[in-house]
């Protein structure tokens, strides 16, 4: 047994996953069951397709097949499909294989309206002939293939081919029995980031969602070849995505995957639950369904793992049926909405439920109903991949015994510190925050997607209001209309930046002759162009019950830090400076910022909030100056409070300025093409009213500090009388607030040494919350936002307290003047530790 294989088996055994793949031999019946399951997933069954709920899906399958067959009929010389030029564009070749799959699917889908495609041998053979034609001319010659994007060669094409061969297995056996082995040999050869035509778990290309795709393809190939060893190897490789990533004991050096706090990373350092994470969820649930009833795997052992992904990873970032922008990477620039993203999650959860045990199945079904009932846009199950899923979904909706229920409480604060994200939820709103650090990327740009990304992880926030159609507030049109430096929550230098295609004339930086070897998929491209990380360690926060605190020190990215190592024509950007904290309470989110400025002397703008509305919406801006005089905007003034309201949507947000320089309020009508944020978007103009409240600093100005509160749904009376939160201190070393009504003190300390505020002392960088309602116990939460400290020490001044409940790693003792709490944060990766104390 080679060393890599031994390491894999050892890792799976340690994670308790190895038993999911039994050692007993599978039978021919197991292989046939697997292939039948695959056909049922994509084509449905006679029973599922007899249901009226699947009619739209069946019609779509037939419509696509007929369109593809007509394109074959209209093909000119050297074409398989009319207008599809092959030989230089790998995406076009991938499309050709997809078109063949869509035709094959129709021949296996019972109940199509036309009735002449299902079971049509001539059409099936035409697809097989198409596979032969593509292999002979554009795919089989390894010396001509593998140009452009690696994904198409190692995943996309293989996925379409493998599924097509499964759908047409009987026809292929009778008509071209050599075709499966021919194609599998080529697919193995194109797995060039692998080893000897197989997966390489040490490759940065074979991780997370990509690994799940590759291994699922290989499971199907193994079943077609009756190669059980191939199936088991693929499943064993895929098992690695089920293991929780331990950042202190990485397997194969891989940081992609799910973490203990619910975070999901792909591309090593990108927060990606809403795109690649969604893809991984879909793929593993499909694979579990393929394996159901076979002897290849005990899928039931893996279902609880996937349930945890849904509960702790997906449910917090889905608000009223909308996938939050903070976990979508470059996909934020695509025209598909957050509601479309969630439909894929709902389909996966729908298919997971019948594989789960009774209580878990009920919880999953309840979540499906919850998403359906709370979504502001009706979920369209006809867009599900599987007709069987459509039927399952309809049965769940109709089941009166299953109550609609979220997998999370309505009030929850979630610190996704492993991916530098924070989500704060209340029944009336959700606040989502994107941070960055030397561990997590500031943004993701790639392939002409997300062209203006620079500040999306720079403390950008998204305030989702209950009852609102989020397509009117966020999504691609938000990023199209709002300037990149003006995203809500962002502090940025006032300067025009050019996109990668504008700078270099290509969707990437091309310089293969440089020592760093910049090519489209090189590590240098990833590090400096596609998803650069920040350069400061402090980014994280603590959670105490449903309350939280988060903090971040703004930094330059790695490209600017490494400017001297990079080519002369490579453009880098220096960042503005700011130290920020967010205090996440019930009716408000309080933001403190210190050291806000620019070391290069540029003008700087800090956007308190930015919101968009349709051109016809009746937006009002009202407020008051610090001297008590009423104010209405747009304009600039020393504001005490401000209220933005959109009567057309019935939404409002209030802003209380606790300690802030003059605020500039704007309300502009902006028209811009969606192509401004993604080269593949249609050139569709978007017009929006863009509201912004911004603190502006002139070039050369001294650094300033800011303190303000965001109050979702607040009326003028509440804003006028607001005084719930006291700012205790706001500096680059320490930021803290006190909410007397909650009995809560919260603080971020950013630097080494002793930090004192009120009755609290903190040694070194930390996030701390202390809550002590009168007559009740005192509870404390502590975390290390640097992820680098072994111990964090906190002193509570006053009478000695004793612990009545404490997390492992928390030690409490009385000391002169108070109670000392020592928290072992070694290898905790930003996790919060809590302790309950009494006199």
Tab-separated table of C-alpha atoms in Angstrom, residues 45 137 166 169 183 201 221 268 274 276 302 399 474 551 621 660-661 675 690 707 758 785 789:
chain	number	residue	atom	x	y	z
A	45	UNK	CA	-39.519	6.861	-13.110
A	137	UNK	CA	-12.190	14.464	-34.020
A	166	UNK	CA	-25.288	5.435	-18.071
A	169	UNK	CA	-25.956	1.700	-21.276
A	183	UNK	CA	-14.081	6.987	-23.263
A	201	UNK	CA	-5.693	14.063	-3.039
A	221	UNK	CA	-17.623	4.835	-14.853
A	268	UNK	CA	-8.161	27.394	-0.270
A	274	UNK	CA	-23.506	29.602	-1.431
A	276	UNK	CA	-19.199	25.613	-4.375
A	302	UNK	CA	-22.978	9.806	6.241
A	399	UNK	CA	-47.929	16.518	4.523
A	474	UNK	CA	-29.352	42.992	-3.336
A	551	UNK	CA	-13.736	42.795	14.793
A	621	UNK	CA	-34.789	60.725	4.039
A	660	UNK	CA	-19.326	60.638	13.969
A	661	UNK	CA	-18.020	63.513	11.828
A	675	UNK	CA	-21.983	43.594	-17.937
A	690	UNK	CA	-28.943	54.412	-4.744
A	707	UNK	CA	-19.459	55.299	16.154
A	758	UNK	CA	-15.228	49.587	33.052
A	785	UNK	CA	-9.744	36.479	16.727
A	789	UNK	CA	-2.887	32.693	20.965
